[in-house]
Amino acid sequence: MTERVAGPEIERLIQLLARLPGLGPRSARRAALHLIRKREELLAPLAGALQAAHDKIVTCSVCGNIDVSDPCAICADPRRDGETIVVVETVGDLWALERAGVLNARYHVLGGALSPLDGIGPDDLNIAQLVARVAEGGVKEVILAVNATVDGQTTAHYVAELLSPYDVKCSRLAHGVPVGGELDYLDEGTLAAALRSRTNL
Ligand SMILES: [Zn+2]
């Protein structure tokens, strides 16, 4: 048990900060002190931003993305290619793909991956909604941009199988050498996948 160093409001702030991913008790204390020192420039706007996020954030009923409107800005954007749906595990993955800026497609957030060991089955994920979107028609390709993990790949195969009755192309991301990667540093699994997914020059 650590000794209390400050009043209950400050202790509570530290305890809550310590629950953020990547922050332990030590960095939470440092973050809390920093916020307190920058009370007007940082603490007050952060408190406001947290409250506004809490009040406004909704889950998109079409794709499962989070935004401040339903449907989300991506689903509501008429310039987005409605013929391609990119399936991701989490909103974080959607954000990563948007940062890459390569696609102008729409998304579908599953909310995780199938994981028999963790007891996560199809009904725990946003899969039925994806099938319904495809069944509505107008979708030509579903890109399964799931993680290159056993669970991710199991999920990709499961979803592709479910979509096989529909006239839609299912693809997945290539596995292989990362941009800037040196072969000597890659694990055998990645190298083998890269060789299997080789492309013509
Ligand atoms: Zn959406």
Short mmCIF file of C-alpha atoms and ligand atoms in Angstrom, two decimals:
data_model
loop_
_atom_site.label_atom_id
_atom_site.label_comp_id
_atom_site.label_asym_id
_atom_site.label_seq_id
_atom_site.Cartn_x
_atom_site.Cartn_y
_atom_site.Cartn_z
CA MET A 1 0.00 0.00 0.00
CA THR A 2 1.49 3.32 -1.04
CA GLU A 3 1.27 6.22 1.35
CA ARG A 4 -1.09 9.01 0.45
CA VAL A 5 0.85 12.05 -0.69
CA ALA A 6 -1.98 14.46 -1.54
CA GLY A 7 -5.63 15.25 -0.91
CA PRO A 8 -8.41 12.91 -2.10
CA GLU A 9 -9.15 14.88 -5.31
CA ILE A 10 -5.54 14.64 -6.42
CA GLU A 11 -5.25 10.98 -5.35
CA ARG A 12 -8.39 10.21 -7.38
CA LEU A 13 -6.91 11.95 -10.43
CA ILE A 14 -3.72 9.89 -10.10
CA GLN A 15 -5.66 6.64 -9.65
CA LEU A 16 -7.77 7.30 -12.75
CA LEU A 17 -4.77 8.31 -14.86
CA ALA A 18 -3.01 5.10 -13.77
CA ARG A 19 -5.79 3.11 -15.42
CA LEU A 20 -4.94 4.50 -18.86
CA PRO A 21 -3.08 2.12 -21.19
CA GLY A 22 0.65 2.65 -21.02
CA LEU A 23 0.54 4.58 -17.74
CA GLY A 24 1.53 2.96 -14.46
CA PRO A 25 1.26 4.61 -11.01
CA ARG A 26 4.60 6.39 -11.44
CA SER A 27 3.83 8.00 -14.81
CA ALA A 28 0.28 8.73 -13.60
CA ARG A 29 1.74 10.76 -10.74
CA ARG A 30 3.99 12.64 -13.17
CA ALA A 31 1.06 13.28 -15.53
CA ALA A 32 -1.14 14.48 -12.64
CA LEU A 33 1.57 16.86 -11.42
CA HIS A 34 2.04 18.19 -14.94
CA LEU A 35 -1.71 18.77 -15.30
CA ILE A 36 -1.87 20.51 -11.94
CA ARG A 37 1.05 22.78 -12.82
CA LYS A 38 -0.60 23.62 -16.16
CA ARG A 39 -3.97 24.07 -14.55
CA GLU A 40 -5.33 26.74 -16.88
CA GLU A 41 -3.59 25.76 -20.16
CA LEU A 42 -4.06 22.01 -19.88
CA LEU A 43 -6.13 20.73 -16.96
CA ALA A 44 -9.19 22.90 -17.61
CA PRO A 45 -9.35 22.29 -21.42
CA LEU A 46 -8.71 18.57 -20.86
CA ALA A 47 -11.54 18.36 -18.33
CA GLY A 48 -13.81 20.12 -20.85
CA ALA A 49 -12.72 17.85 -23.71
CA LEU A 50 -13.32 14.73 -21.60
CA GLN A 51 -16.80 15.91 -20.63
CA ALA A 52 -17.67 16.85 -24.23
CA ALA A 53 -16.42 13.48 -25.50
CA HIS A 54 -18.44 11.69 -22.83
CA ASP A 55 -21.59 13.62 -23.76
CA LYS A 56 -21.30 13.45 -27.55
CA ILE A 57 -19.68 10.16 -28.56
CA VAL A 58 -21.93 7.56 -30.16
CA THR A 59 -21.34 4.27 -31.95
CA CYS A 60 -22.31 4.30 -35.63
CA SER A 61 -25.26 1.96 -36.14
CA VAL A 62 -24.09 1.19 -39.70
CA CYS A 63 -20.40 0.37 -39.30
CA GLY A 64 -19.59 0.32 -35.56
CA ASN A 65 -17.18 3.28 -35.77
CA ILE A 66 -17.25 5.86 -32.98
CA ASP A 67 -18.05 9.47 -33.77
CA VAL A 68 -20.28 12.30 -32.60
CA SER A 69 -23.01 11.51 -35.13
CA ASP A 70 -24.89 8.39 -36.20
CA PRO A 71 -24.27 7.47 -39.01
CA CYS A 72 -20.63 8.44 -38.58
CA ALA A 73 -18.89 11.00 -40.81
CA ILE A 74 -17.41 8.24 -43.01
CA CYS A 75 -20.75 6.46 -43.56
CA ALA A 76 -22.47 9.80 -44.23
CA ASP A 77 -19.82 10.98 -46.73
CA PRO A 78 -21.22 10.62 -50.28
CA ARG A 79 -17.68 10.83 -51.75
CA ARG A 80 -16.75 7.51 -50.12
CA ASP A 81 -16.74 4.47 -52.37
CA GLY A 82 -19.74 2.45 -51.25
CA GLU A 83 -18.68 -0.57 -53.29
CA THR A 84 -15.79 -1.41 -50.98
CA ILE A 85 -16.06 -2.26 -47.28
CA VAL A 86 -12.89 -2.56 -45.23
CA VAL A 87 -13.42 -4.85 -42.25
CA VAL A 88 -11.31 -4.07 -39.18
CA GLU A 89 -11.18 -5.45 -35.65
CA THR A 90 -11.16 -2.15 -33.76
CA VAL A 91 -11.73 1.57 -34.21
CA GLY A 92 -7.97 1.98 -33.60
CA ASP A 93 -7.34 -0.11 -36.72
CA LEU A 94 -9.78 2.07 -38.69
CA TRP A 95 -7.90 5.17 -37.56
CA ALA A 96 -4.58 3.58 -38.58
CA LEU A 97 -5.90 2.83 -42.09
CA GLU A 98 -7.33 6.34 -42.40
CA ARG A 99 -3.91 7.76 -41.43
CA ALA A 100 -2.37 5.70 -44.24
CA GLY A 101 -4.74 7.61 -46.53
CA VAL A 102 -4.75 5.00 -49.30
CA LEU A 103 -8.40 4.01 -49.26
CA ASN A 104 -11.53 6.01 -49.90
CA ALA A 105 -13.76 3.16 -48.85
CA ARG A 106 -16.26 2.56 -46.09
CA TYR A 107 -15.52 0.47 -43.03
CA HIS A 108 -16.99 -2.14 -40.78
CA VAL A 109 -15.72 -2.48 -37.20
CA LEU A 110 -16.11 -6.01 -35.81
CA GLY A 111 -15.28 -5.08 -32.23
CA GLY A 112 -12.57 -7.74 -31.90
CA ALA A 113 -11.66 -11.11 -33.36
CA LEU A 114 -13.01 -14.61 -32.92
CA SER A 115 -11.16 -16.26 -30.09
CA PRO A 116 -12.35 -19.68 -28.91
CA LEU A 117 -9.81 -19.60 -26.06
CA ASP A 118 -11.23 -16.33 -24.72
CA GLY A 119 -14.82 -17.43 -25.37
CA ILE A 120 -15.40 -14.83 -28.11
CA GLY A 121 -17.79 -16.25 -30.72
CA PRO A 122 -19.53 -14.79 -33.79
CA ASP A 123 -22.43 -13.45 -31.73
CA ASP A 124 -20.03 -11.36 -29.65
CA LEU A 125 -18.84 -9.51 -32.75
CA ASN A 126 -20.52 -7.12 -35.20
CA ILE A 127 -20.62 -9.81 -37.92
CA ALA A 128 -24.36 -10.19 -38.61
CA GLN A 129 -24.56 -6.47 -39.37
CA LEU A 130 -21.75 -6.87 -41.96
CA VAL A 131 -23.57 -9.73 -43.69
CA ALA A 132 -26.74 -7.59 -43.71
CA ARG A 133 -24.86 -4.71 -45.35
CA VAL A 134 -23.51 -7.01 -48.07
CA ALA A 135 -26.93 -8.65 -48.53
CA GLU A 136 -28.44 -5.22 -49.22
CA GLY A 137 -26.39 -5.17 -52.44
CA GLY A 138 -24.09 -2.58 -54.01
CA VAL A 139 -20.94 -3.92 -52.32
CA LYS A 140 -18.39 -5.38 -54.74
CA GLU A 141 -15.39 -6.01 -52.49
CA VAL A 142 -14.87 -6.73 -48.80
CA ILE A 143 -11.27 -6.19 -47.68
CA LEU A 144 -10.56 -8.14 -44.48
CA ALA A 145 -8.01 -5.83 -42.85
CA VAL A 146 -7.74 -7.89 -39.66
CA ASN A 147 -4.64 -8.52 -37.61
CA ALA A 148 -2.04 -11.01 -38.85
CA THR A 149 -2.66 -13.13 -35.74
CA VAL A 150 -4.20 -16.59 -35.47
CA ASP A 151 -7.44 -15.06 -34.17
CA GLY A 152 -7.44 -12.38 -36.88
CA GLN A 153 -6.93 -14.91 -39.66
CA THR A 154 -9.55 -17.27 -38.20
CA THR A 155 -11.98 -14.34 -38.23
CA ALA A 156 -11.10 -13.45 -41.83
CA HIS A 157 -11.77 -17.02 -43.01
CA TYR A 158 -15.02 -17.21 -41.05
CA VAL A 159 -16.32 -13.92 -42.48
CA ALA A 160 -15.24 -14.84 -46.04
CA GLU A 161 -17.11 -18.14 -45.69
CA LEU A 162 -20.26 -16.34 -44.48
CA LEU A 163 -20.07 -13.96 -47.45
CA SER A 164 -19.43 -16.69 -50.03
CA PRO A 165 -23.14 -16.95 -51.08
CA TYR A 166 -23.06 -13.29 -52.13
CA ASP A 167 -21.60 -11.85 -55.32
CA VAL A 168 -18.77 -10.06 -53.53
CA LYS A 169 -14.99 -10.37 -53.76
CA CYS A 170 -13.26 -11.03 -50.43
CA SER A 171 -9.61 -10.02 -50.10
CA ARG A 172 -7.16 -9.70 -47.23
CA LEU A 173 -4.07 -7.60 -46.58
CA ALA A 174 -0.73 -8.95 -47.83
CA HIS A 175 1.59 -10.43 -45.22
CA GLY A 176 5.29 -9.81 -45.59
CA VAL A 177 8.27 -7.49 -45.45
CA PRO A 178 7.47 -4.15 -43.78
CA VAL A 179 8.43 -0.97 -45.64
CA GLY A 180 12.07 -0.25 -44.76
CA GLY A 181 12.46 -3.76 -43.34
CA GLU A 182 15.67 -5.76 -43.61
CA LEU A 183 15.29 -9.47 -44.35
CA ASP A 184 17.95 -10.50 -41.84
CA TYR A 185 15.83 -9.11 -38.97
CA LEU A 186 12.53 -10.76 -39.95
CA ASP A 187 11.18 -13.88 -38.25
CA GLU A 188 10.78 -17.03 -40.32
CA GLY A 189 6.97 -16.83 -40.34
CA THR A 190 7.01 -13.33 -41.84
CA LEU A 191 9.64 -14.29 -44.41
CA ALA A 192 7.68 -17.38 -45.43
CA ALA A 193 4.48 -15.30 -45.77
CA ALA A 194 6.35 -12.69 -47.82
CA LEU A 195 7.65 -15.37 -50.18
CA ARG A 196 4.19 -16.88 -50.60
CA SER A 197 2.68 -13.41 -51.27
CA ARG A 198 5.44 -12.39 -53.75
CA THR A 199 4.31 -10.17 -56.62
CA ASN A 200 5.58 -9.63 -60.16
CA LEU A 201 7.96 -6.75 -60.78
ZN ZN B 1 -20.27 4.45 -39.79
#
